[in-house]
Amino acid sequence: MKFGIVIFPSKELQDLANSYRKRYDPHYALIPPHLTLKEGFETEEKPEKLTEILEAIAKEFQPIHLKFLKVSSFQPITNTIYLKVEKTDELLRLHEELYSEIPGGPPEHPFVPHVTIGQKLSNDEHSDVFGALGMLGVEHEEIVDRIHLVYQLENGSWSTYETIRLGKD
């Protein structure tokens, strides 16, 4: 089964991201706007066991402050446009802990906290869209107090298996 670990931001931020995703992200219908903490991974491990591990990790973290900084891009690697999130020590530590404790191997890419708003764009589309959105002032901060274990369905969409609160109960 294929799993991932994500943070779903507030409805306000999701609405902002979706206003662009519905036009520029072919994955719009597959998963709500999210910040990926651990990329999709295959494992034979039972979801209950993954939840157990996640609960133990989550107890070591307080709710996390997310500060959205600006619209950015992964070009020239990919034509992906995203809302950049400040990489705090706490966010980095959570990311690293998830990779060290949960099955699935090392990260494929360096950790760049973000919420995707456009991807799989042609070079011209990327240039036009990024040119327009790059001027967008994104000033948004929020506290998130939960992480989500998601799994991929046969149709490619993702569903939440478990929501885990950060911090001690």
Coordinates of C-alpha atoms in Angstrom, one line a residue:
M1 CA 0.0 0.0 0.0
K2 CA 1.2 3.5 -0.7
F3 CA 1.2 6.0 2.1
G4 CA 2.3 9.6 2.7
I5 CA 2.4 12.0 5.7
V6 CA 1.1 15.5 5.2
I7 CA -0.1 18.6 7.0
F8 CA -3.4 20.1 5.7
P9 CA -3.4 23.8 6.3
S10 CA -6.4 25.9 7.4
K11 CA -9.5 26.2 5.2
E12 CA -8.5 29.8 4.4
L13 CA -5.1 28.7 3.0
Q14 CA -6.7 25.7 1.2
D15 CA -9.2 28.0 -0.5
L16 CA -6.4 30.3 -1.7
A17 CA -4.4 27.4 -3.0
N18 CA -7.4 25.8 -4.7
S19 CA -8.2 29.0 -6.5
Y20 CA -5.0 28.4 -8.5
R21 CA -4.9 24.6 -8.3
K22 CA -8.2 24.1 -10.1
R23 CA -6.6 25.9 -13.2
Y24 CA -3.0 24.9 -12.9
D25 CA -2.7 21.6 -11.0
P26 CA -3.8 18.3 -12.7
H27 CA -3.8 16.7 -9.2
Y28 CA -6.4 19.1 -8.0
A29 CA -9.1 16.4 -7.6
L30 CA -6.7 13.8 -6.1
I31 CA -5.8 15.5 -2.8
P32 CA -6.6 18.7 -1.0
P33 CA -3.8 21.4 -0.7
H34 CA -1.2 20.1 1.7
L35 CA 2.4 20.3 2.9
T36 CA 4.2 17.0 2.4
L37 CA 6.2 15.9 5.3
K38 CA 7.0 12.4 3.9
E39 CA 6.6 11.7 0.2
G40 CA 4.5 8.8 -0.9
F41 CA 6.1 5.4 0.1
E42 CA 5.2 1.8 -0.4
T43 CA 5.3 -0.5 2.7
E44 CA 4.0 -3.9 3.8
E45 CA 3.7 -2.4 7.3
K46 CA 0.1 -2.4 8.5
P47 CA -1.5 1.1 8.8
E48 CA -2.2 0.5 12.5
K49 CA 1.6 0.1 13.1
L50 CA 2.4 3.3 11.1
T51 CA -0.2 5.1 13.2
E52 CA 1.4 3.8 16.4
I53 CA 4.9 5.1 15.3
L54 CA 3.4 8.4 14.2
E55 CA 1.6 8.9 17.6
A56 CA 4.9 8.3 19.4
I57 CA 6.7 10.9 17.1
A58 CA 3.9 13.4 17.4
K59 CA 4.1 13.4 21.2
E60 CA 7.6 14.9 20.9
F61 CA 6.4 17.9 18.9
Q62 CA 4.3 20.9 19.9
P63 CA 1.9 22.5 17.3
I64 CA 3.9 24.0 14.5
H65 CA 4.0 27.6 13.3
L66 CA 3.6 27.8 9.5
K67 CA 4.6 31.0 7.8
F68 CA 3.8 31.3 4.2
L69 CA 6.4 33.6 2.5
K70 CA 5.8 33.9 -1.2
V71 CA 5.0 32.2 -4.5
S72 CA 8.0 30.3 -5.7
S73 CA 9.0 27.7 -8.3
F74 CA 11.1 24.5 -8.7
Q75 CA 12.1 25.5 -12.2
P76 CA 14.4 24.4 -13.9
I77 CA 14.0 21.0 -12.2
T78 CA 10.2 20.9 -12.7
N79 CA 7.6 23.5 -13.8
T80 CA 6.0 23.4 -10.4
I81 CA 4.7 26.6 -8.7
Y82 CA 4.1 26.6 -5.0
L83 CA 3.4 28.7 -1.9
K84 CA 6.7 28.7 0.0
V85 CA 6.7 27.9 3.7
E86 CA 9.5 29.1 6.0
K87 CA 11.7 26.1 6.9
T88 CA 11.8 26.2 10.7
D89 CA 14.0 24.0 12.8
E90 CA 10.9 22.3 14.2
L91 CA 9.4 21.6 10.7
L92 CA 12.8 20.2 9.6
R93 CA 13.2 18.1 12.7
L94 CA 9.7 16.6 12.2
H95 CA 10.5 15.8 8.6
E96 CA 13.8 14.2 9.5
E97 CA 12.2 12.2 12.4
L98 CA 9.5 10.8 10.0
Y99 CA 12.1 9.7 7.5
S100 CA 14.2 8.0 10.2
E101 CA 11.3 6.2 12.0
I102 CA 8.8 5.4 9.3
P103 CA 9.7 2.8 6.6
G104 CA 10.2 3.9 3.0
G105 CA 13.8 5.0 2.5
P106 CA 15.5 8.4 2.3
P107 CA 13.8 11.5 0.8
E108 CA 14.0 11.7 -3.0
H109 CA 14.5 15.5 -2.8
P110 CA 15.8 18.1 -0.3
F111 CA 13.1 19.2 2.0
V112 CA 11.4 22.4 0.8
P113 CA 8.3 23.0 2.8
H114 CA 5.5 24.2 0.4
V115 CA 2.0 23.9 -0.8
T116 CA 1.8 23.2 -4.6
I117 CA -0.5 25.5 -6.6
G118 CA 0.5 24.5 -10.1
Q119 CA 2.4 21.6 -11.7
K120 CA 3.1 19.8 -15.0
L121 CA 2.9 23.2 -16.8
S122 CA 4.5 23.7 -20.2
N123 CA 7.5 26.1 -20.2
D124 CA 5.3 28.9 -21.7
E125 CA 2.5 28.3 -19.2
H126 CA 5.0 28.2 -16.3
S127 CA 6.5 31.5 -17.5
D128 CA 3.1 33.2 -17.8
V129 CA 1.6 31.8 -14.6
F130 CA 4.7 32.3 -12.5
G131 CA 5.1 35.8 -13.9
A132 CA 1.6 36.7 -12.8
L133 CA 1.6 34.9 -9.4
G134 CA 5.1 35.8 -8.5
M135 CA 3.8 39.3 -7.8
L136 CA 1.3 37.9 -5.4
G137 CA 2.0 38.9 -1.8
V138 CA 1.4 35.9 0.4
E139 CA 1.3 36.9 4.0
H140 CA -0.2 34.1 6.0
E141 CA 0.7 32.5 9.3
E142 CA -1.0 29.8 11.2
I143 CA -0.5 27.1 13.8
V144 CA -1.1 23.5 12.8
D145 CA -1.6 20.9 15.6
R146 CA -2.0 17.7 13.6
I147 CA -0.4 15.6 10.9
H148 CA -2.2 13.1 8.6
L149 CA -1.4 9.6 7.5
V150 CA -2.8 9.4 4.0
Y151 CA -3.0 6.5 1.6
Q152 CA -3.5 6.2 -2.2
L153 CA -6.6 4.6 -3.7
E154 CA -6.6 2.7 -6.9
N155 CA -7.9 5.7 -8.9
G156 CA -4.8 7.7 -7.8
S157 CA -6.6 9.9 -5.2
W158 CA -5.5 10.1 -1.6
S159 CA -7.6 9.6 1.5
T160 CA -6.8 10.2 5.2
Y161 CA -6.3 7.0 7.1
E162 CA -5.5 8.7 10.5
T163 CA -5.2 12.2 11.9
I164 CA -2.6 12.5 14.7
R165 CA -2.4 15.5 17.1
L166 CA 1.0 17.0 17.8
G167 CA 2.0 17.4 21.5
K168 CA 1.2 15.4 24.6
D169 CA -2.5 14.9 25.3

